[in-house]
CSV table of C-alpha atoms and ligand atoms in Angstrom, one decimal:
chain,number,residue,atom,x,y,z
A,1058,UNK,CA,-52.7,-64.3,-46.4
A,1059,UNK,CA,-51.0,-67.5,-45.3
A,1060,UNK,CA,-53.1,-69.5,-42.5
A,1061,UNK,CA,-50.8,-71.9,-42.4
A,1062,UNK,CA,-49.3,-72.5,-38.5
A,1063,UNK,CA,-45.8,-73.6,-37.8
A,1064,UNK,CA,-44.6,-77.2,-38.7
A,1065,UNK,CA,-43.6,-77.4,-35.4
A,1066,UNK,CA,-47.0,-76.5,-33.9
A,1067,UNK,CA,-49.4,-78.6,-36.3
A,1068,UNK,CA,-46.6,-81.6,-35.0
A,1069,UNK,CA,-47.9,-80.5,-31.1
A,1070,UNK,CA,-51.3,-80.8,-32.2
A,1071,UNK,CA,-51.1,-84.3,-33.0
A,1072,UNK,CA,-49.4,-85.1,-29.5
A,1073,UNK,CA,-52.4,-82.9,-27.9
A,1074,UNK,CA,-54.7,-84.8,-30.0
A,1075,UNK,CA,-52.9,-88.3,-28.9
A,1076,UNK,CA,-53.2,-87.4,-25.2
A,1077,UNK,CA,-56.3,-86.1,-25.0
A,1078,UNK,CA,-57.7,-89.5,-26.5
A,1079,UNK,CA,-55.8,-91.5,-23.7
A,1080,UNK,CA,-56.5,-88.7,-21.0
A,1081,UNK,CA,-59.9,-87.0,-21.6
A,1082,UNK,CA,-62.1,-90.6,-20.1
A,1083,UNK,CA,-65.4,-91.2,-20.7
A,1084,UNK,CA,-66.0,-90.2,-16.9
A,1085,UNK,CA,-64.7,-86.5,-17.3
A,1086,UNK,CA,-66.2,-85.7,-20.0
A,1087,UNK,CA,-69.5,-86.4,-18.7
A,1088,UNK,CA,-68.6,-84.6,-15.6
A,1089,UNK,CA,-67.7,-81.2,-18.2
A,1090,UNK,CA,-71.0,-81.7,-19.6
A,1091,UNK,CA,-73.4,-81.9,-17.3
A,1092,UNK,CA,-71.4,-79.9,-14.0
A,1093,UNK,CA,-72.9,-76.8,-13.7
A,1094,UNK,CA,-70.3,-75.5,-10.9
A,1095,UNK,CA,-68.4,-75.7,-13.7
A,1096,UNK,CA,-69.3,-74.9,-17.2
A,1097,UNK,CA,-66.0,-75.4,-18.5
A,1098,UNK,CA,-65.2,-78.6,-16.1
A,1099,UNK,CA,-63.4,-78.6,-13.0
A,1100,UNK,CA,-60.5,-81.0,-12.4
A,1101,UNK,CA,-57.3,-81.1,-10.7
A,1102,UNK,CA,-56.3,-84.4,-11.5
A,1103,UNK,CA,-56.9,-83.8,-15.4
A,1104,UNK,CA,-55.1,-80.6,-15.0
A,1105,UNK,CA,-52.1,-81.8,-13.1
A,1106,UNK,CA,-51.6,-83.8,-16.0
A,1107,UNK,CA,-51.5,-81.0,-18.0
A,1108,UNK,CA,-49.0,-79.5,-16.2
A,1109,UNK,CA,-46.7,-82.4,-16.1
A,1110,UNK,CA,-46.4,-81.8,-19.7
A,1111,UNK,CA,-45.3,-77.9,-19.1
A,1112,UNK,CA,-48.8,-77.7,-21.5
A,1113,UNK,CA,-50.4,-75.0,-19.2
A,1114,UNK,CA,-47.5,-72.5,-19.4
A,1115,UNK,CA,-46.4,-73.5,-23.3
A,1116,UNK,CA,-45.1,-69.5,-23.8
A,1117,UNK,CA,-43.9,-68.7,-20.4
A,1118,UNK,CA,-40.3,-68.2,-20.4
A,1119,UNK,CA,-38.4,-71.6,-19.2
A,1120,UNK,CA,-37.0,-70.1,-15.7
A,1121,UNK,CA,-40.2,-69.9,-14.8
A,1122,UNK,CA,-41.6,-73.2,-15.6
A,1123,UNK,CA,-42.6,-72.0,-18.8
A,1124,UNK,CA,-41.8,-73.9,-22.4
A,1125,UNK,CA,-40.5,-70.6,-24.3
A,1126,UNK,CA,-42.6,-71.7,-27.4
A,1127,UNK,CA,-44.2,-69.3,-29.5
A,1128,UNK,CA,-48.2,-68.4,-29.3
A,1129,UNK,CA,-48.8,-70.6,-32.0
A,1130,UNK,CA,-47.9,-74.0,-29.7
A,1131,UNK,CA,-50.7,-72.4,-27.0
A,1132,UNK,CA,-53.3,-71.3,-30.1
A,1133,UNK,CA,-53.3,-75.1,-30.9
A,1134,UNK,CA,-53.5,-76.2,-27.1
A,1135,UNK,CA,-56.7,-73.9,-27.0
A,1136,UNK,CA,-58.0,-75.5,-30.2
A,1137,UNK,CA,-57.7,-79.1,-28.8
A,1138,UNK,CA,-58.8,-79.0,-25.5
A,1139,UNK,CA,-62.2,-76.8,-26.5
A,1140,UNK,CA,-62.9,-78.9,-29.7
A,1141,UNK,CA,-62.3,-82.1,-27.1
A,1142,UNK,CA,-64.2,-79.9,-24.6
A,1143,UNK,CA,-61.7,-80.7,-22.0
A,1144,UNK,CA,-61.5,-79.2,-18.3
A,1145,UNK,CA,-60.0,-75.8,-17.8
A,1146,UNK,CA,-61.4,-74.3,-14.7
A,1147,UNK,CA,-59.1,-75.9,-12.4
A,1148,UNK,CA,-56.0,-73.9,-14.2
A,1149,UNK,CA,-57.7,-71.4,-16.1
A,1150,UNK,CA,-57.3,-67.9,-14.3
A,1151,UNK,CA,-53.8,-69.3,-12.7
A,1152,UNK,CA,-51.6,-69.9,-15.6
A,1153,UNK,CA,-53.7,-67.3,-18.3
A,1154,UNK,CA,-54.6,-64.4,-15.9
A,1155,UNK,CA,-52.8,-64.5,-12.6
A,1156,UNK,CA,-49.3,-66.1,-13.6
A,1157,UNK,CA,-48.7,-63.6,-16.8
A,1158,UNK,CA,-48.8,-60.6,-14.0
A,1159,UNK,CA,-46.9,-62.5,-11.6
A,1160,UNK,CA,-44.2,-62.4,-14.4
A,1161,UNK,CA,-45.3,-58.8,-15.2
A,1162,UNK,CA,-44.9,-57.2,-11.9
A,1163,UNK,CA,-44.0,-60.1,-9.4
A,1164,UNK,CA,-41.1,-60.0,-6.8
A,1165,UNK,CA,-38.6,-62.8,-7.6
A,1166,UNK,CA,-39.9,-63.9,-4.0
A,1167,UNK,CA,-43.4,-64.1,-5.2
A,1168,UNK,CA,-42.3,-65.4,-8.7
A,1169,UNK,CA,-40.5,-68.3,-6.6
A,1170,UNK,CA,-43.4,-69.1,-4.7
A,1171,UNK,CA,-46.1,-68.5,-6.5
A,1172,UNK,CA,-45.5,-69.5,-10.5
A,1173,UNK,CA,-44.0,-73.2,-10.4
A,1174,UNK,CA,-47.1,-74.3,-8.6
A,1175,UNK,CA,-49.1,-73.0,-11.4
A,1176,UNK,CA,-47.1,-74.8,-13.8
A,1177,UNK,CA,-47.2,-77.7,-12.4
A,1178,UNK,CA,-50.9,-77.6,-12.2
A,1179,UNK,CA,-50.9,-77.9,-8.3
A,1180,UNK,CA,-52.6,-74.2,-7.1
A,1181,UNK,CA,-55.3,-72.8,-8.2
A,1182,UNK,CA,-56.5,-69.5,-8.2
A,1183,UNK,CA,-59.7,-66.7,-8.3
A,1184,UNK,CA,-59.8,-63.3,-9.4
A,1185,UNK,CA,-61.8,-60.9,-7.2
A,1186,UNK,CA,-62.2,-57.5,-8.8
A,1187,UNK,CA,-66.2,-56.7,-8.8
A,1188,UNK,CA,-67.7,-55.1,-6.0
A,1189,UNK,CA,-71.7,-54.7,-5.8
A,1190,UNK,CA,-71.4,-51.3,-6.6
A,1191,UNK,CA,-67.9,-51.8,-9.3
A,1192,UNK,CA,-68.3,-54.0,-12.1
A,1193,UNK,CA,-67.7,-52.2,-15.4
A,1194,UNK,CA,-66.4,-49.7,-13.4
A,1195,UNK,CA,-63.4,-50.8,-11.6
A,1196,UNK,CA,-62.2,-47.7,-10.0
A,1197,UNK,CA,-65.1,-47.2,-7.4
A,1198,UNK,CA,-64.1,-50.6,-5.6
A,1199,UNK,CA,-64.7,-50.1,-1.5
A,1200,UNK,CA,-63.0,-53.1,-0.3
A,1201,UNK,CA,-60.1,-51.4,1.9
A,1202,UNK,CA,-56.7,-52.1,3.0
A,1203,UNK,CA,-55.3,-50.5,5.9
A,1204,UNK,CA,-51.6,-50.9,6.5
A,1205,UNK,CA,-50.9,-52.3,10.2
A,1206,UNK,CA,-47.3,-52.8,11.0
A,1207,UNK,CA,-45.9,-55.5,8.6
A,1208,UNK,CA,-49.3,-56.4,7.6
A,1209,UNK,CA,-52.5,-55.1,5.9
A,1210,UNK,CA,-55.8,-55.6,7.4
A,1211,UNK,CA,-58.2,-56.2,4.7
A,1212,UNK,CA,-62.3,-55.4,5.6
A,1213,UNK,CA,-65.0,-55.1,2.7
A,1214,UNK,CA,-66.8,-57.6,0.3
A,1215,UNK,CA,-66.8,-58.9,-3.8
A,1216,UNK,CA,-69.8,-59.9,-6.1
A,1217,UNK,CA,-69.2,-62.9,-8.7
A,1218,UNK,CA,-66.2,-64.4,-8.2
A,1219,UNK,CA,-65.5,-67.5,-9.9
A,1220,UNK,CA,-63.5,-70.6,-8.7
A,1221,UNK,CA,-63.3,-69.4,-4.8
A,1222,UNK,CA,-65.0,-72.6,-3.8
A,1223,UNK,CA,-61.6,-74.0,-5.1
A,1224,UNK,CA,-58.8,-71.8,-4.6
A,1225,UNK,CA,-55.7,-72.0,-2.7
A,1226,UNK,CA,-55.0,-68.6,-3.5
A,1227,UNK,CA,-57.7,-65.4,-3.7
A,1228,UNK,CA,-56.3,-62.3,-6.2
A,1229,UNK,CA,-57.9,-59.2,-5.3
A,1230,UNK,CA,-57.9,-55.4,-6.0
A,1231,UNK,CA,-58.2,-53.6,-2.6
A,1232,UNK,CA,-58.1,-49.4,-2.1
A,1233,UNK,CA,-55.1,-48.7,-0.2
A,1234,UNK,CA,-55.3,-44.9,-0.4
A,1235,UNK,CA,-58.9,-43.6,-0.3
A,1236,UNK,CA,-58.0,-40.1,-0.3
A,1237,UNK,CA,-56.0,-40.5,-3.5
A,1238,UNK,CA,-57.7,-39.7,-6.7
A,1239,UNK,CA,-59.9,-43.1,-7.1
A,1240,UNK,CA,-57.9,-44.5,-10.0
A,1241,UNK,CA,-54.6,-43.9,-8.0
A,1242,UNK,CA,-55.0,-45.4,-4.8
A,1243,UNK,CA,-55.8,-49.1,-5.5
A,1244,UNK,CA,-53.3,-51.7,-5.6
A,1245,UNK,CA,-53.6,-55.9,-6.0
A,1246,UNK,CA,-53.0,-58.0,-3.1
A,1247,UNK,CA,-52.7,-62.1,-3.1
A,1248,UNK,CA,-54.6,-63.7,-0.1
A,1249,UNK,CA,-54.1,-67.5,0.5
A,1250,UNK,CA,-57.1,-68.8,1.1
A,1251,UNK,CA,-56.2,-70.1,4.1
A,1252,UNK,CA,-56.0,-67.5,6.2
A,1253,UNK,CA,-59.2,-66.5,8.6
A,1254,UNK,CA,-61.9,-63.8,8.2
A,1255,UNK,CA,-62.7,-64.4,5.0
A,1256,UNK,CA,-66.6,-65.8,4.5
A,1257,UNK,CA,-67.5,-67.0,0.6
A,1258,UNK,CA,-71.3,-67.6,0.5
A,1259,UNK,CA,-72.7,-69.0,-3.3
A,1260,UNK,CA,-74.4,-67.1,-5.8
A,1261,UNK,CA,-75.9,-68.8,-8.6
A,1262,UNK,CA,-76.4,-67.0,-12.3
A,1263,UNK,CA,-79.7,-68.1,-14.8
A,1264,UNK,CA,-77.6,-71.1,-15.6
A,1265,UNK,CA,-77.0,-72.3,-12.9
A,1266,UNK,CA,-73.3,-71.2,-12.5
A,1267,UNK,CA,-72.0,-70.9,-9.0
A,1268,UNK,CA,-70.2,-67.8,-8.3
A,1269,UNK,CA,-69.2,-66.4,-4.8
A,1270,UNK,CA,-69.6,-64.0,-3.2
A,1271,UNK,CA,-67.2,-62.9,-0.3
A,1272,UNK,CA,-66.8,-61.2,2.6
A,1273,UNK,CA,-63.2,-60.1,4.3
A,1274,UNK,CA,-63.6,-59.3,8.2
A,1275,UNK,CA,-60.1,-58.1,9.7
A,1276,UNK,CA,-58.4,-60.1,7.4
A,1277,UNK,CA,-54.7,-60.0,7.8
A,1278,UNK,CA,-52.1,-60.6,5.0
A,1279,UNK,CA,-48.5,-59.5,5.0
A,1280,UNK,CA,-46.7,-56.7,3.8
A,1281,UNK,CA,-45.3,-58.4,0.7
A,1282,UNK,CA,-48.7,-59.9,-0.5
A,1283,UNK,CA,-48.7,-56.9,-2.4
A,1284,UNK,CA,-48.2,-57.4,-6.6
A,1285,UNK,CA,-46.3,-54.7,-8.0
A,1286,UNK,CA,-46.5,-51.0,-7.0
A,1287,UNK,CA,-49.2,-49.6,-4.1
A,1288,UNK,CA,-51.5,-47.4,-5.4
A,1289,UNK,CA,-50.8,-48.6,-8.9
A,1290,UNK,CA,-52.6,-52.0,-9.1
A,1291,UNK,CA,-55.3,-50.1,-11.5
A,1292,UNK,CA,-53.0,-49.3,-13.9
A,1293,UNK,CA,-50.9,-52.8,-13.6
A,1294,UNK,CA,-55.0,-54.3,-14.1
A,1295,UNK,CA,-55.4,-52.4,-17.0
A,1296,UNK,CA,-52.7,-54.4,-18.3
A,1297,UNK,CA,-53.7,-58.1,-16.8
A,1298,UNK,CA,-56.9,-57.6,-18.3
A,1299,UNK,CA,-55.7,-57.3,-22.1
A,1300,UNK,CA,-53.9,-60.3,-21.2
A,1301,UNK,CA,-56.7,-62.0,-20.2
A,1302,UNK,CA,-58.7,-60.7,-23.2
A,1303,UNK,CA,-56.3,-62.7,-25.5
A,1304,UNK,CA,-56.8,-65.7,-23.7
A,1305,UNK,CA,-59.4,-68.7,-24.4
A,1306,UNK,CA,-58.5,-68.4,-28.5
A,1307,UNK,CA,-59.0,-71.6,-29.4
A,1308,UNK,CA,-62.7,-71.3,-28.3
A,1309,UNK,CA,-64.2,-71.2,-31.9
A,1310,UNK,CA,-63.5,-74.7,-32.5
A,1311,UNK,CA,-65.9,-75.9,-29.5
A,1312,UNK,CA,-68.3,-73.2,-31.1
A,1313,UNK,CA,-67.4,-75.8,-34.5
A,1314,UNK,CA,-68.1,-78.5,-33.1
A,1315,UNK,CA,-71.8,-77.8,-31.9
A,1316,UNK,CA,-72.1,-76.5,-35.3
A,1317,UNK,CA,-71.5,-79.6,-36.5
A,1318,UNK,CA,-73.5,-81.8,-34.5
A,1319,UNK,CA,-76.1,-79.0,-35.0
A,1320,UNK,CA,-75.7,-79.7,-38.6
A,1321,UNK,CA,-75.8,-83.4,-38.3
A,1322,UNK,CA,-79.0,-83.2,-36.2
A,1323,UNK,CA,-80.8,-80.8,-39.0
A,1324,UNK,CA,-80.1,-83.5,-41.4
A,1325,UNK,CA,-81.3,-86.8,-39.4
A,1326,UNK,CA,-84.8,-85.2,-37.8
A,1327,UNK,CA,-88.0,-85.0,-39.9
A,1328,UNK,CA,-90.4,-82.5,-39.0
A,1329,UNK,CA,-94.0,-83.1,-41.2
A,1330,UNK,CA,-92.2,-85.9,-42.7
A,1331,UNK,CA,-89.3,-83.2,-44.6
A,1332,UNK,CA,-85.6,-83.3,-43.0
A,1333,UNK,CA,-85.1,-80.1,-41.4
A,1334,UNK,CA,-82.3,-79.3,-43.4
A,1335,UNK,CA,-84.4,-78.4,-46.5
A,1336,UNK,CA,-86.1,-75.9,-45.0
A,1337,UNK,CA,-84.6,-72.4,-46.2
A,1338,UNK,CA,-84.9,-70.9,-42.8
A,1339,UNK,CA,-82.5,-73.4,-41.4
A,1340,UNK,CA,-80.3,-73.6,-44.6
A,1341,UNK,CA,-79.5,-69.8,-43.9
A,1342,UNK,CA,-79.4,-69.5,-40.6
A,1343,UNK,CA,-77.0,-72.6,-40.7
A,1344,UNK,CA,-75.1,-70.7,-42.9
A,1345,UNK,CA,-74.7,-67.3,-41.0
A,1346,UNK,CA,-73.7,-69.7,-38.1
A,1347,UNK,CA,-71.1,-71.1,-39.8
A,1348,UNK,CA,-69.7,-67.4,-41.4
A,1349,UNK,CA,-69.9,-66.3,-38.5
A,1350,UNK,CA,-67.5,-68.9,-36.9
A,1351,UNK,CA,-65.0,-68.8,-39.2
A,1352,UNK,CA,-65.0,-65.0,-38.6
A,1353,UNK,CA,-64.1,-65.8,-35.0
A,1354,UNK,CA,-61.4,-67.7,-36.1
A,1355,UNK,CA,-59.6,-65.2,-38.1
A,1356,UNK,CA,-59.8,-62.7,-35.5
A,1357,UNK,CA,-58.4,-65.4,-33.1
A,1358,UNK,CA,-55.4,-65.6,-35.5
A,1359,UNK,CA,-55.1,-61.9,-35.5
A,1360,UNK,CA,-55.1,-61.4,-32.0
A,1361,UNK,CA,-52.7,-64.5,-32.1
A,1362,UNK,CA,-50.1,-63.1,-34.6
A,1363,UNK,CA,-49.8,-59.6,-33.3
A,1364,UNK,CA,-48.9,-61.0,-29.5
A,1365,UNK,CA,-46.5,-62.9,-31.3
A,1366,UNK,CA,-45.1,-60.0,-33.7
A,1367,UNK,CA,-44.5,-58.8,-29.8
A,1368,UNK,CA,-46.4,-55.3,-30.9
A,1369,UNK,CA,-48.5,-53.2,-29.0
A,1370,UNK,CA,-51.5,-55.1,-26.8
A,1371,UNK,CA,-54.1,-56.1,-29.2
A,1372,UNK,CA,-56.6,-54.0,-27.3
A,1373,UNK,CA,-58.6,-52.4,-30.1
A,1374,UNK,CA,-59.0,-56.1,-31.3
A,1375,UNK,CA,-59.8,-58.2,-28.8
A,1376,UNK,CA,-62.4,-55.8,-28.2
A,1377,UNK,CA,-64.0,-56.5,-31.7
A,1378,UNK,CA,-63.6,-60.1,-31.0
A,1379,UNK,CA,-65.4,-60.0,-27.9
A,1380,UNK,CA,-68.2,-58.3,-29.2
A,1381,UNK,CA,-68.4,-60.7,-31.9
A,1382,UNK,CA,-68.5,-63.6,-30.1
A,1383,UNK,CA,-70.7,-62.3,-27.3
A,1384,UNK,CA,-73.3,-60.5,-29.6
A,1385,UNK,CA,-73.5,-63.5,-32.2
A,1386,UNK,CA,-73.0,-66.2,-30.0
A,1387,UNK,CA,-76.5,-65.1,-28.3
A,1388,UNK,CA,-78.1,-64.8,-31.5
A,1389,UNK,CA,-76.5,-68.2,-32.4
A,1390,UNK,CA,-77.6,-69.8,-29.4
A,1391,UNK,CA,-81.1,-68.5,-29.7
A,1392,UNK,CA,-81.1,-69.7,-33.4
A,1393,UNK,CA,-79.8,-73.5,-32.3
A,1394,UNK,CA,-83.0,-73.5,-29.4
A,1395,UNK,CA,-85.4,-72.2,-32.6
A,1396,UNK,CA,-84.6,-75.4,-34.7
A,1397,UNK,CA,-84.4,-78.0,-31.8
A,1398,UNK,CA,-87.9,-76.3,-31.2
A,1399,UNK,CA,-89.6,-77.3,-27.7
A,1400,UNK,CA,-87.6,-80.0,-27.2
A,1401,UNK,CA,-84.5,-77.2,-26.5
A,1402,UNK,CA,-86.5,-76.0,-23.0
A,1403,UNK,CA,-85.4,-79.5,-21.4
A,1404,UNK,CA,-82.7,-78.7,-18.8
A,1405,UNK,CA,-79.4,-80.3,-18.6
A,1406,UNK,CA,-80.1,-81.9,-15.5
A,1407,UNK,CA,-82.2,-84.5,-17.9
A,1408,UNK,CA,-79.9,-84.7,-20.7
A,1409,UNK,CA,-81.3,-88.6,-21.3
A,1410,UNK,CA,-84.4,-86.7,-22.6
A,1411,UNK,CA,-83.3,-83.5,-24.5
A,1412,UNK,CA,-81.7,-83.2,-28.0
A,1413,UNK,CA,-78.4,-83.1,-27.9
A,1414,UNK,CA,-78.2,-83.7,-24.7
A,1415,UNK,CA,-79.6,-80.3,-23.6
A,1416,UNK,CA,-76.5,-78.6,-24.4
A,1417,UNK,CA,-78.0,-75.8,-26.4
A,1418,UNK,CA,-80.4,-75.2,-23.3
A,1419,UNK,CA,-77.3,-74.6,-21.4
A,1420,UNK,CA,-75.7,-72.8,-24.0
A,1421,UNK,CA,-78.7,-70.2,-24.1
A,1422,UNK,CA,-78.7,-69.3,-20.6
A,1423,UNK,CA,-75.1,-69.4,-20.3
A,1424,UNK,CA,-74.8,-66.5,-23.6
A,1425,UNK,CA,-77.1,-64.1,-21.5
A,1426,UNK,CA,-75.1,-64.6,-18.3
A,1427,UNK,CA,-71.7,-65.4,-19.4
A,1428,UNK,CA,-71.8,-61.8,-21.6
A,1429,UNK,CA,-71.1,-59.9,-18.6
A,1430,UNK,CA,-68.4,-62.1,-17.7
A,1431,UNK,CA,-64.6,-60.7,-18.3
A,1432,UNK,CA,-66.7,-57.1,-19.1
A,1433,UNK,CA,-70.2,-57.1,-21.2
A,1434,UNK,CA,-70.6,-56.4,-24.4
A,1435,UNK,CA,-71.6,-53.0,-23.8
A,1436,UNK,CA,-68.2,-52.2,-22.6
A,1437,UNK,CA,-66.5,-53.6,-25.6
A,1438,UNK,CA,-68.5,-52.0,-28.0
A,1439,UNK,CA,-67.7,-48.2,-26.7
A,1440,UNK,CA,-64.6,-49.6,-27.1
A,1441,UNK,CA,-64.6,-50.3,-30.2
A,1442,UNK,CA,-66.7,-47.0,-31.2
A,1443,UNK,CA,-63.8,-44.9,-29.8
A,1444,UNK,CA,-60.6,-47.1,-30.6
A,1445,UNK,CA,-61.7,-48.1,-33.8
A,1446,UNK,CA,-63.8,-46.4,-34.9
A,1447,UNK,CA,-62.8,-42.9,-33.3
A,1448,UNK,CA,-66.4,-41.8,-32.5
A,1449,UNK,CA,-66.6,-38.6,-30.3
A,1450,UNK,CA,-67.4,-39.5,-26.7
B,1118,LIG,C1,-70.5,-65.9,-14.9
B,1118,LIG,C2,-69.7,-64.8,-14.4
B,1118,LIG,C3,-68.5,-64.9,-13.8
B,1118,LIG,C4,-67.8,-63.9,-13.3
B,1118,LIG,N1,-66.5,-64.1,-12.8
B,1118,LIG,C5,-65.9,-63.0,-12.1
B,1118,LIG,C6,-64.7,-63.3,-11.4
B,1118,LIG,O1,-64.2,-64.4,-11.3
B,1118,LIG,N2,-64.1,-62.2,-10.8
B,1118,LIG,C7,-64.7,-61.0,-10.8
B,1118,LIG,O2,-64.1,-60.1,-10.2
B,1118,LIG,N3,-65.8,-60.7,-11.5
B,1118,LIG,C8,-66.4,-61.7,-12.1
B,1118,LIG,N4,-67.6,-61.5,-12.8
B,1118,LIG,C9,-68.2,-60.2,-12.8
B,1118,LIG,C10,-68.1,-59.5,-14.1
B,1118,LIG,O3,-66.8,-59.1,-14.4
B,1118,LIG,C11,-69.1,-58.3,-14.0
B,1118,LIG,O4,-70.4,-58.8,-14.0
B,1118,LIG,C12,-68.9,-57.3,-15.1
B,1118,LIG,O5,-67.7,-56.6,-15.0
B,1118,LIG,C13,-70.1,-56.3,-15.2
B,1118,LIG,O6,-70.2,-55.6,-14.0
B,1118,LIG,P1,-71.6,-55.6,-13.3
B,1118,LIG,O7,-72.2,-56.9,-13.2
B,1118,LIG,O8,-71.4,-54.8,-12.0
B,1118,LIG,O9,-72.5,-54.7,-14.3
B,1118,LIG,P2,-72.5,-53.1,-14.4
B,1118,LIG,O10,-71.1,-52.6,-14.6
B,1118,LIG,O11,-73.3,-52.5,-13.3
B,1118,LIG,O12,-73.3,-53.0,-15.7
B,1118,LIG,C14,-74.7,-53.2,-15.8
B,1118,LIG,C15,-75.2,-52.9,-17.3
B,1118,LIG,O13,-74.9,-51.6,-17.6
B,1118,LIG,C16,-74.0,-51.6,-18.8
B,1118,LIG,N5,-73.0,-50.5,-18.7
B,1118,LIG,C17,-72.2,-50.2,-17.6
B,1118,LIG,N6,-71.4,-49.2,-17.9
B,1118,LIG,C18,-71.7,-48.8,-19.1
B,1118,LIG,C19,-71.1,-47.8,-20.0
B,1118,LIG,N7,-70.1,-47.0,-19.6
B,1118,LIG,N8,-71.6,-47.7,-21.3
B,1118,LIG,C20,-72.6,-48.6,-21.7
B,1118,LIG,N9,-73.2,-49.6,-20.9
B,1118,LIG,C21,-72.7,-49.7,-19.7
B,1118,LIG,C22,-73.3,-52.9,-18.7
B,1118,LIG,O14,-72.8,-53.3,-20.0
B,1118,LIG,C23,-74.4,-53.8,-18.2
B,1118,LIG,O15,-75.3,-54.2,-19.3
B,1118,LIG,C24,-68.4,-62.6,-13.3
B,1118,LIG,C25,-69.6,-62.4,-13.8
B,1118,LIG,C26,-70.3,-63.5,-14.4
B,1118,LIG,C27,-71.7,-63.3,-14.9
């Protein structure tokens, strides 16, 4: 097996590499670390930037702002930015989630308005799928949709949306049909976040994470807000999601570089006099860490190569890789707090006191809390059991 990338894209990695050493400031990447709004830093100005460069939509096709280069140009981008943890939350869900489905099922109107914002960096964008009574499973979502002339009147509520606090533009499954059979009468609708009636109220998760949650009171969008069919936005979700699945693939080198400094830190401290690095415990857990990593990486590149080979959507896979890096990443993080010992319990709100600047704190509670987010291991894992493995129901 050749590992090798492109010519062409280990040539792009040095001009990321070159940019993000002029670009990524002292300044913001102190605000990534230590913003908990934000685990994975929020900022426009960084990520208009970005899309100067056309960098945030590398693979989209060129008439729509896009680059037209291959996955292997994007894989590096991911490396670079996560290894240099550099902001993504301001573009994230926009040009990986929201502007792939745009291109998918979009109206040239809605391509026209809504894409070369995203590439450019200017809009950004939230998802809003779960319900208090739909998370893992989408198809019982209440939030209605009642057609009212050339508009829709939107009433219901969502559970831990991300980003809302920031978006110019809401993404949200509604049910347009509830005497349809549940999976067929739901369709996608895109809400600016402008308009009134709509009421976003914080939530926070165990790490401190804001998420929203959100209420829609009469809230009145027009006819063509719409993406794709009515009564087929399941199925076109069921679609969005792999996409989304696939995205974030460079995200074992920020995992690397931890490790590293993890590594680094197990070497310099003494416990009874003896570097920790000689103990056996924290030779082989060091070890499994760092297997267990590269693992991630090769299914990365897998994932990587077959969107490229343009076959059928890695599904089966990025299933397996979530489930990898969800269930080892907890038992990682839980190892990294074990060797830092009691000095891992201080917060990251007093990072001038904590190894590592409390990062592995963070990292802990953001494994347990984080799993659920883009589906829970749980989910991935019956996947896996009866796409992979073809276990009976
Ligand atoms: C940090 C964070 C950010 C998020 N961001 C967003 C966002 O931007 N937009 C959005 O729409 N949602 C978002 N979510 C919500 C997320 O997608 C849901 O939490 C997730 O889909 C799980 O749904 P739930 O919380 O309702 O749990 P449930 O689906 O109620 O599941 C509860 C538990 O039961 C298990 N379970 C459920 N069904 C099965 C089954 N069939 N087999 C085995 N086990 C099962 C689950 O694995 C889980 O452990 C976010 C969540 C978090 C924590």
């Amino acid at each position: 097996m050749d590992f090798t990338f492109p010519e062409a894209a280990e040539k792009f990695r040095l001009e990321v590499r070159e940019f993000l050493k002029k670009e990524l400031t002292p300044e913001i990447r102190d605000e990534y670390a230590h913003c908990t709004d934000y685990p994975h830093g929020f900022n426009k100005a960084f990520t208009r930037k970005l899309g100067q460069k056309g960098w945030l939509t590398l693979t989209w096709p060129k008439e729509y702002g896009g680059l037209g280069l291959d996955i292997w140009h994007r894989l590096v981008f991911d490396e670079e930015m996560a290894a240099a943890h550099a902001p993504v939350a301001a573009h994230q869900v926009a040009a990986n989630f929201v502007g792939p489905a745009l291109i998918h099922y979009g109206t040239e109107e809605q391509k026209k308005k809504y894409l070369p914002p995203i590439a450019r960096g200017e809009a950004t964008w939230a998802v809003g799928m779960t319900e208090a009574n739909a998370g893992t499973d989408l198809a019982s979502i209440e939030t209605r949709a009642v057609r009212d002339g050339d508009e829709w009147v939107i009433n219901g509520n969502k559970m831990y949306t991300e980003h809302l606090q920031d978006a110019d533009y809401y993404w949200v499954l509604v049910r347009t049909d509830p005497s349809a059979e549940r999976h067929r009468g739901i369709s996608i609708m895109v809400i600016d976040m402008k308009t009134p009636g709509i009421q976003i109220l914080p939530l926070w998760t165990m790490d401190g994470y804001r998420v929203n949650q959100v209420y829609f009171e009469d809230v009145r969008v027009p006819a063509d807000a719409v993406l794709g069919e009515v009564n087929r936005g399941f199925y076109h979700l069921a679609m969005t999601l792999n996409t989304m699945r696939a995205a974030g693939l460079g995200g074992w080198t920020e995992t690397r570089r931890d490790l590293e400094d993890l590594v680094l830190y197990a070497k310099q401290t003494k416990v009874n006099g003896r570097p920790l690095i000689e103990d056996e415990w924290v030779q082989n857990g060091l070890a499994d860490f760092m297997i267990h990593n590269q693992i991630s990486r090769l299914l990365a590149y897998r994932v990587a190569s077959m969107l490229e080979s343009g076959g059928p959507a890695p599904d089966r896979e990025t299933a397996v890789r979530q489930v990898w890096t969800k269930v080892y990443g907890q038992l990682h993080v839980k190892f990294a707090c074990d060797l830092i010992g009691m000095g891992s319990q201080i917060g990251h709100h007093s990072p001038q006191f904590a190894p590592l600047a409390a990062r592995w704190e963070r990292r802990y509670m953001g494994a347990i809390a984080g799993a659920h987010n883009g589906g829970t291991p749980e989910n991935a894992l019956n996947t896996v059991a009866l796409r992979v493995l073809g276990l009976p129901r």
